[in-house]
Amino acid sequence: MCGACEFRASAAGDWTLAGADNPTDRAALRDRMQQILSRVLEPAGIAVFCTNAEIRLAGGPAAAEMRLRDPSTVWAAAERLTGRTLDPLDPSILAGGAA
Amino acid sequence: MPDPRVRLTVLAGFLGSGKTTWLRHQLRHGVFLNARVIVNEAAALPLDDQLLRFADARVIAGGCACCDRLPDLLAVLRDEVDRPDAARIVLETSGLSDAATIRTAILSASDLDARLVVSEVLVAVDACHGLATLRTEELARRQVAAADALILTRMDEADPDRLAVLLATLQIMAPHAPMFGAAKGVETPLPDRGDALPEDITGDPNVRPALAVTLNLAGVADWPAFALWLSALLHARGAEVLRVKGIISSPAGTMLVQAGGGSVAVPERMPDDVEHADRVVVIGRGYTAAELEASLRTFGRM
């Protein structure tokens, strides 16, 4: 797309991080993501640690650990750790977080 | 003597095939000079018109212009051809519309047929996901068959081997239709197909119809909750979620988020005065609107 189209792409990087474009907002975004991910993944046996640089997942049957840079990849990583797909439309998956 | 009838270009293509991006570039560069623009969206909440605001596009939303909104399309076309300056119209159909049905309906409308001619049916095909879509979606195959010309979009992101197979397959499906390449709207040369063989695409003609659900995020989910929810949904249900398009508020501004083929495009910053912020349209099958709403609400409450 060209300049005439007035396409204004967000900053490069994982799309989930496009909603924050300064250090303060990025820190708040990571904190909020940590909160959400913990509520979904901890009932599935996965501990979550978010920093500004990465997301660390730990747990699962093999007590393994994975380090991720992009939040959008966390679900594939959680699937590898737990051995099952965490479907957000499955009420049982969200039951712990909604409580 | 030139044909005095108003020329209608129908721009069709499956969900997420890049129709609006392509059209926006053409309009910005005067390709459809002085054309009136009509945008049809399957969802009740129109979003594409926000990308074409500069073109003063008319919107037919809440259904496809080939079936449930066909009377509205015909009414808008009658209104447009009555304009004293009417010369050319571009209709961007919804991704779930059958262009052949629209062409037939216009030919069958005796009052329109004398004043309007479908001069071309252009069909956009995603160079990255087009082959997978053709395998599974009967409608996408019908759209290709109805094309007078095919526009291969997202050429800059396509895998060369799969693109060669797609080109060979389209050549078999629509041998009459010339093909053109585009990358973010800019014309791009098509590669040599080499010795790539076409796929034998038959697909399942009994696939369930897609459901368009509009979700209201205001007071329901903030940016982090939406982003994690959508990435989870696409990971678990990527094959069933055909298209996602939404305008979402965030601390970095208002973002246009679009997904198709299981992946999310780079979000685009929208003007601050954009309409329909904090709405997202999800088109797909295999779930209900209530399930989507409940799931997003749960993420938002976390």
Coordinates of C-alpha atoms in Angstrom, one line a residue:
Chain A
M1 CA 0.0 0.0 0.0
C2 CA 1.2 3.5 -0.7
G3 CA 1.2 6.8 1.1
A4 CA -1.9 7.9 -0.7
C5 CA -3.9 5.1 0.9
E6 CA -3.2 6.6 4.3
F7 CA -2.4 3.2 5.7
R8 CA -1.0 3.8 9.2
A9 CA 0.5 0.5 10.4
S10 CA 1.1 0.1 14.1
A11 CA 4.6 -0.6 15.4
A12 CA 6.3 -3.7 14.2
G13 CA 6.1 -6.7 16.4
D14 CA 3.4 -9.0 17.7
W15 CA 0.0 -7.7 16.9
T16 CA -1.3 -8.1 20.4
L17 CA 1.3 -5.5 21.5
A18 CA 0.0 -2.9 19.0
G19 CA -2.3 -1.4 21.7
A20 CA 0.6 0.2 23.6
D21 CA 3.2 2.5 22.1
N22 CA 5.1 3.9 25.1
P23 CA 6.9 2.3 28.0
T24 CA 4.2 3.1 30.6
D25 CA 1.4 1.6 28.5
R26 CA 3.5 -1.4 27.5
A27 CA 4.1 -2.2 31.2
A28 CA 0.4 -1.9 32.0
L29 CA -0.4 -4.1 29.0
R30 CA 2.0 -6.8 30.2
D31 CA 0.6 -6.6 33.8
R32 CA -2.9 -7.0 32.4
M33 CA -1.9 -9.9 30.2
Q34 CA -0.2 -11.6 33.1
Q35 CA -3.5 -11.3 35.1
I36 CA -5.6 -12.8 32.3
L37 CA -3.1 -15.5 31.3
S38 CA -2.7 -16.6 35.0
R39 CA -6.4 -16.9 35.4
V40 CA -6.8 -19.1 32.3
L41 CA -3.6 -21.1 32.5
E42 CA -3.1 -21.7 36.2
P43 CA -6.2 -23.9 36.5
A44 CA -4.7 -25.9 33.6
G45 CA -1.5 -26.3 35.6
I46 CA 0.6 -23.7 33.9
A47 CA 2.4 -20.9 35.8
V48 CA 2.8 -17.6 34.0
F49 CA 5.5 -14.9 34.5
C50 CA 5.3 -11.8 32.3
T51 CA 8.1 -9.3 32.0
N52 CA 8.6 -6.5 29.4
A53 CA 10.9 -8.8 27.4
E54 CA 9.2 -12.2 27.5
I55 CA 6.4 -14.5 28.8
R56 CA 7.6 -17.5 30.7
L57 CA 5.3 -20.5 31.0
A58 CA 6.1 -23.4 33.3
G59 CA 4.3 -26.6 34.2
G60 CA 2.4 -29.3 32.5
P61 CA 2.8 -33.1 32.9
A62 CA 6.5 -32.8 32.1
A63 CA 7.1 -29.8 34.3
A64 CA 8.6 -28.1 31.3
E65 CA 9.3 -24.4 30.8
M66 CA 8.9 -22.2 27.7
R67 CA 10.0 -18.6 27.1
L68 CA 8.0 -16.6 24.5
R69 CA 8.4 -13.1 23.2
D70 CA 5.0 -12.8 21.5
P71 CA 1.8 -13.0 23.5
S72 CA -0.1 -14.4 20.5
T73 CA 2.0 -17.5 20.6
V74 CA 1.2 -18.3 24.2
W75 CA -1.7 -20.6 23.3
A76 CA 0.4 -22.9 21.1
A77 CA 3.0 -23.0 23.8
A78 CA 0.3 -23.9 26.5
E79 CA -1.0 -26.6 24.2
R80 CA 2.5 -28.1 24.0
L81 CA 2.9 -28.0 27.8
T82 CA -0.5 -29.4 28.7
G83 CA -1.0 -31.7 25.7
R84 CA -4.5 -30.2 24.9
T85 CA -5.9 -27.3 23.1
L86 CA -7.3 -24.5 25.3
D87 CA -10.4 -23.6 23.5
P88 CA -11.7 -20.2 24.7
L89 CA -15.3 -21.3 23.7
D90 CA -15.0 -24.3 26.1
P91 CA -16.7 -23.2 29.3
S92 CA -14.7 -25.6 31.4
I93 CA -11.5 -23.9 30.2
L94 CA -12.7 -20.6 31.4
A95 CA -14.4 -21.8 34.6
G96 CA -11.4 -21.1 36.8
G97 CA -10.8 -17.6 35.4
A98 CA -14.4 -16.5 35.6
A99 CA -14.7 -17.5 39.2
Chain B
M1 CA -21.7 4.7 -30.8
P2 CA -20.6 4.2 -27.2
D3 CA -22.9 2.3 -24.8
P4 CA -24.9 5.0 -22.9
R5 CA -25.6 2.7 -20.0
V6 CA -23.9 3.2 -16.6
R7 CA -21.1 0.7 -16.2
L8 CA -21.0 -1.4 -13.1
T9 CA -17.9 -3.1 -11.8
V10 CA -18.6 -5.9 -9.4
L11 CA -15.7 -6.6 -7.0
A12 CA -16.2 -9.9 -5.4
G13 CA -14.0 -12.4 -3.5
F14 CA -14.2 -14.5 -0.4
L15 CA -13.9 -13.2 3.2
G16 CA -10.5 -11.6 3.8
S17 CA -9.4 -11.9 0.2
G18 CA -8.3 -8.2 0.2
K19 CA -11.1 -6.6 -1.7
T20 CA -11.2 -3.4 0.3
T21 CA -7.4 -2.9 0.4
W22 CA -7.2 -3.3 -3.3
L23 CA -10.2 -1.0 -4.0
R24 CA -8.9 1.6 -1.6
H25 CA -5.6 1.8 -3.6
Q26 CA -7.4 1.9 -7.0
L27 CA -9.7 4.7 -5.8
R28 CA -6.8 6.7 -4.4
H29 CA -5.1 6.5 -7.7
G30 CA -8.1 7.4 -9.9
V31 CA -8.5 4.0 -11.5
F32 CA -12.3 4.2 -11.1
L33 CA -12.4 7.9 -11.8
N34 CA -15.7 9.6 -10.8
A35 CA -17.2 6.2 -9.9
R36 CA -19.8 5.9 -7.3
V37 CA -18.9 3.3 -4.7
I38 CA -21.3 0.8 -3.1
V39 CA -20.1 -1.4 -0.3
N40 CA -22.0 -4.5 0.8
E41 CA -21.2 -6.2 4.1
A42 CA -22.6 -9.4 5.5
A43 CA -22.4 -8.2 9.0
A44 CA -25.1 -5.8 10.4
L45 CA -22.3 -3.5 11.5
P46 CA -20.4 -2.1 8.5
L47 CA -16.7 -1.5 8.9
D48 CA -15.3 -1.4 5.3
D49 CA -17.0 1.9 4.6
Q50 CA -14.8 3.4 7.3
L51 CA -11.8 2.6 5.1
L52 CA -13.5 4.1 2.1
R53 CA -14.9 7.2 3.7
F54 CA -13.0 9.4 1.3
A55 CA -15.0 7.8 -1.5
D56 CA -18.3 8.6 0.0
A57 CA -19.3 5.0 -0.3
R58 CA -22.9 3.9 0.2
V59 CA -23.3 0.9 2.4
I60 CA -25.6 -2.1 2.3
A61 CA -25.1 -4.0 5.5
G62 CA -26.6 -6.8 7.4
G63 CA -26.7 -9.4 4.6
C64 CA -25.4 -10.4 1.2
A65 CA -26.3 -8.4 -1.9
C66 CA -26.9 -11.6 -3.8
C67 CA -29.7 -12.9 -1.5
D68 CA -31.3 -11.2 1.5
R69 CA -30.2 -7.7 0.6
L70 CA -30.7 -8.1 -3.1
P71 CA -33.8 -5.8 -3.1
D72 CA -31.7 -3.1 -1.3
L73 CA -29.0 -3.4 -3.9
L74 CA -31.4 -3.1 -6.7
A75 CA -33.0 -0.1 -5.1
V76 CA -29.6 1.6 -4.6
L77 CA -28.6 0.9 -8.2
R78 CA -31.9 2.4 -9.4
D79 CA -31.2 5.5 -7.3
E80 CA -27.6 5.7 -8.6
V81 CA -28.5 5.4 -12.3
D82 CA -31.0 8.2 -11.9
R83 CA -28.3 10.6 -10.9
P84 CA -27.6 13.0 -13.8
D85 CA -23.8 12.4 -13.5
A86 CA -24.1 8.7 -13.4
A87 CA -21.4 7.0 -15.5
R88 CA -19.7 4.3 -13.4
I89 CA -20.4 2.4 -10.2
V90 CA -18.2 0.1 -8.3
L91 CA -19.8 -2.5 -6.1
E92 CA -17.7 -4.2 -3.5
T93 CA -19.7 -7.3 -2.5
S94 CA -19.6 -9.0 0.9
G95 CA -17.2 -11.9 1.1
L96 CA -20.2 -14.2 1.2
S97 CA -21.9 -13.0 -1.9
D98 CA -22.2 -14.8 -5.2
A99 CA -21.3 -12.4 -8.0
A100 CA -23.0 -14.6 -10.6
T101 CA -26.4 -14.2 -8.8
I102 CA -25.9 -10.5 -8.7
R103 CA -25.2 -10.3 -12.4
T104 CA -28.3 -12.4 -13.2
A105 CA -30.5 -10.3 -10.9
I106 CA -29.5 -7.1 -12.7
L107 CA -30.0 -8.7 -16.1
S108 CA -33.5 -9.8 -14.9
A109 CA -34.5 -6.4 -13.7
S110 CA -36.0 -5.0 -16.9
D111 CA -35.9 -1.4 -15.7
L112 CA -32.2 -1.7 -14.8
D113 CA -31.0 -3.7 -17.7
A114 CA -31.7 -0.8 -20.1
R115 CA -29.7 1.7 -18.0
L116 CA -27.0 -0.4 -16.3
V117 CA -24.5 -2.9 -17.6
V118 CA -22.3 -5.2 -15.6
S119 CA -19.1 -4.3 -17.4
E120 CA -16.8 -6.6 -15.4
V121 CA -16.8 -9.0 -12.4
L122 CA -13.4 -8.8 -10.7
V123 CA -12.7 -11.5 -8.1
A124 CA -10.0 -11.1 -5.5
V125 CA -8.2 -14.3 -4.4
D126 CA -5.7 -14.3 -1.5
A127 CA -2.4 -15.6 -2.8
C128 CA -1.5 -16.9 0.6
H129 CA -4.7 -18.7 1.7
G130 CA -6.6 -18.9 -1.6
L131 CA -5.9 -22.5 -2.2
A132 CA -7.0 -23.6 1.2
T133 CA -10.2 -21.5 0.8
L134 CA -11.0 -23.1 -2.5
R135 CA -10.6 -26.5 -1.0
T136 CA -13.2 -25.9 1.6
E137 CA -15.5 -23.2 0.4
E138 CA -18.0 -24.0 -2.4
L139 CA -18.9 -20.3 -2.5
A140 CA -15.3 -19.3 -3.2
R141 CA -15.2 -21.7 -6.1
R142 CA -18.4 -20.2 -7.4
Q143 CA -16.9 -16.7 -7.1
V144 CA -13.9 -17.7 -9.1
A145 CA -16.0 -19.3 -11.8
A146 CA -18.0 -16.0 -12.1
A147 CA -14.9 -13.9 -12.6
D148 CA -14.1 -11.9 -15.7
A149 CA -10.7 -11.3 -14.2
L150 CA -8.9 -12.5 -11.1
I151 CA -6.8 -10.3 -8.7
L152 CA -4.3 -12.3 -6.8
T153 CA -3.8 -10.2 -3.6
R154 CA -1.0 -10.4 -0.9
M155 CA 1.5 -11.4 -3.6
D156 CA 4.3 -10.1 -1.4
E157 CA 3.5 -12.6 1.3
A158 CA 2.8 -15.7 -0.8
D159 CA 4.9 -18.8 -0.7
P160 CA 6.2 -19.3 -4.3
D161 CA 5.5 -23.0 -4.6
R162 CA 1.9 -22.8 -3.3
L163 CA 1.3 -19.7 -5.4
A164 CA 2.3 -21.6 -8.5
V165 CA -0.2 -24.4 -7.7
L166 CA -2.9 -21.8 -7.0
L167 CA -2.3 -20.1 -10.3
A168 CA -2.4 -23.4 -12.1
T169 CA -5.6 -24.3 -10.3
L170 CA -7.3 -21.0 -11.1
Q171 CA -6.3 -21.4 -14.7
I172 CA -8.3 -24.6 -14.8
M173 CA -11.3 -23.2 -12.8
A174 CA -11.6 -19.9 -14.7
P175 CA -9.7 -20.3 -18.0
H176 CA -11.5 -17.3 -19.4
A177 CA -10.3 -14.9 -16.7
P178 CA -7.0 -13.1 -17.0
M179 CA -5.1 -12.9 -13.7
F180 CA -3.3 -9.9 -12.2
G181 CA -1.2 -9.7 -9.1
A182 CA -1.4 -7.1 -6.3
A183 CA 0.4 -6.4 -3.1
K184 CA -1.4 -4.0 -0.7
G185 CA -3.3 -2.7 -3.8
V186 CA -0.2 -2.1 -5.9
E187 CA -0.1 -4.1 -9.2
T188 CA 2.6 -6.8 -9.0
P189 CA 3.7 -9.1 -11.8
L190 CA 2.7 -12.7 -11.5
P191 CA 5.5 -15.3 -11.4
D192 CA 6.0 -18.0 -13.9
R193 CA 4.0 -21.0 -12.9
G194 CA 6.8 -23.3 -14.1
D195 CA 5.6 -26.9 -14.2
A196 CA 3.2 -26.6 -11.2
L197 CA 0.2 -28.8 -11.6
P198 CA -3.3 -27.7 -10.6
E199 CA -5.1 -29.2 -7.6
D200 CA -8.2 -31.3 -8.2
I201 CA -10.5 -29.1 -6.2
T202 CA -13.9 -30.6 -5.5
G203 CA -14.5 -29.8 -1.9
D204 CA -17.6 -30.4 0.2
P205 CA -20.7 -28.8 -1.3
N206 CA -22.6 -29.3 1.9
V207 CA -20.5 -27.2 4.2
R208 CA -22.5 -25.2 6.7
P209 CA -23.2 -21.5 6.0
A210 CA -21.1 -19.0 7.8
L211 CA -22.5 -17.0 10.7
A212 CA -21.7 -13.2 11.1
V213 CA -21.6 -12.1 14.7
T214 CA -21.1 -8.6 15.9
L215 CA -19.5 -8.2 19.3
N216 CA -19.6 -5.0 21.3
L217 CA -16.4 -4.6 23.3
A218 CA -17.4 -1.3 25.1
G219 CA -17.4 -2.1 28.8
V220 CA -16.8 -5.7 28.0
A221 CA -13.2 -6.2 27.1
D222 CA -10.1 -3.9 27.0
W223 CA -7.3 -4.2 24.5
P224 CA -5.3 -6.9 26.4
A225 CA -8.3 -9.0 27.0
F226 CA -9.5 -8.8 23.4
A227 CA -6.0 -9.5 22.0
L228 CA -5.5 -12.6 24.1
W229 CA -9.1 -13.8 23.5
L230 CA -8.7 -13.4 19.7
S231 CA -5.3 -15.1 19.6
A232 CA -6.8 -18.0 21.7
L233 CA -9.8 -18.2 19.4
L234 CA -7.7 -18.3 16.3
H235 CA -5.4 -20.9 17.7
A236 CA -8.2 -23.2 18.8
R237 CA -10.7 -22.5 16.0
G238 CA -8.6 -21.1 13.2
A239 CA -10.2 -23.3 10.6
E240 CA -13.7 -22.3 11.6
V241 CA -13.2 -18.6 12.0
L242 CA -13.2 -17.3 8.5
R243 CA -12.9 -13.6 9.1
V244 CA -12.5 -11.2 11.9
K245 CA -12.7 -7.4 11.5
G246 CA -13.0 -4.9 14.2
I247 CA -12.2 -1.3 15.3
I248 CA -10.8 -1.5 18.8
S249 CA -9.8 1.3 21.2
S250 CA -6.4 1.0 22.8
P251 CA -4.0 3.2 24.7
A252 CA -2.1 3.6 21.4
G253 CA -5.2 4.8 19.5
T254 CA -8.0 3.2 17.7
M255 CA -6.9 0.1 15.8
L256 CA -8.4 -1.7 12.9
V257 CA -7.8 -5.4 13.5
Q258 CA -8.3 -7.9 10.7
A259 CA -7.8 -11.7 10.7
G260 CA -8.3 -14.4 8.2
G261 CA -6.8 -17.8 7.5
G262 CA -5.9 -18.1 11.2
S263 CA -3.6 -15.1 11.3
V264 CA -3.9 -11.5 12.2
A265 CA -2.7 -8.7 10.0
V266 CA -0.6 -5.8 11.4
P267 CA -3.2 -3.6 13.1
E268 CA -3.9 -0.3 11.3
R269 CA -4.4 3.0 13.2
M270 CA -7.7 4.6 12.4
P271 CA -8.6 8.2 12.6
D272 CA -9.8 9.3 16.1
D273 CA -13.3 10.2 14.7
V274 CA -13.9 6.7 13.2
E275 CA -17.3 5.3 13.6
H276 CA -18.2 2.0 15.1
A277 CA -15.3 1.8 17.5
D278 CA -15.2 -1.1 19.9
R279 CA -17.1 -3.4 17.7
V280 CA -15.8 -6.5 16.1
V281 CA -17.4 -8.8 13.5
V282 CA -16.5 -12.5 13.6
I283 CA -17.6 -14.6 10.6
G284 CA -17.3 -18.3 10.7
R285 CA -19.1 -21.5 11.7
G286 CA -19.0 -24.2 14.4
Y287 CA -20.1 -21.9 17.3
T288 CA -23.0 -19.7 18.3
A289 CA -23.1 -16.0 18.9
A290 CA -23.9 -16.6 22.6
E291 CA -20.7 -18.7 23.0
L292 CA -18.6 -16.0 21.4
E293 CA -20.1 -13.3 23.6
A294 CA -19.8 -15.3 26.8
S295 CA -16.2 -16.2 26.1
L296 CA -15.1 -12.6 25.3
R297 CA -17.0 -11.4 28.4
T298 CA -15.2 -13.9 30.6
F299 CA -11.8 -12.7 29.3
G300 CA -12.8 -9.1 29.9
R301 CA -13.8 -9.9 33.5
M302 CA -10.5 -11.6 34.3

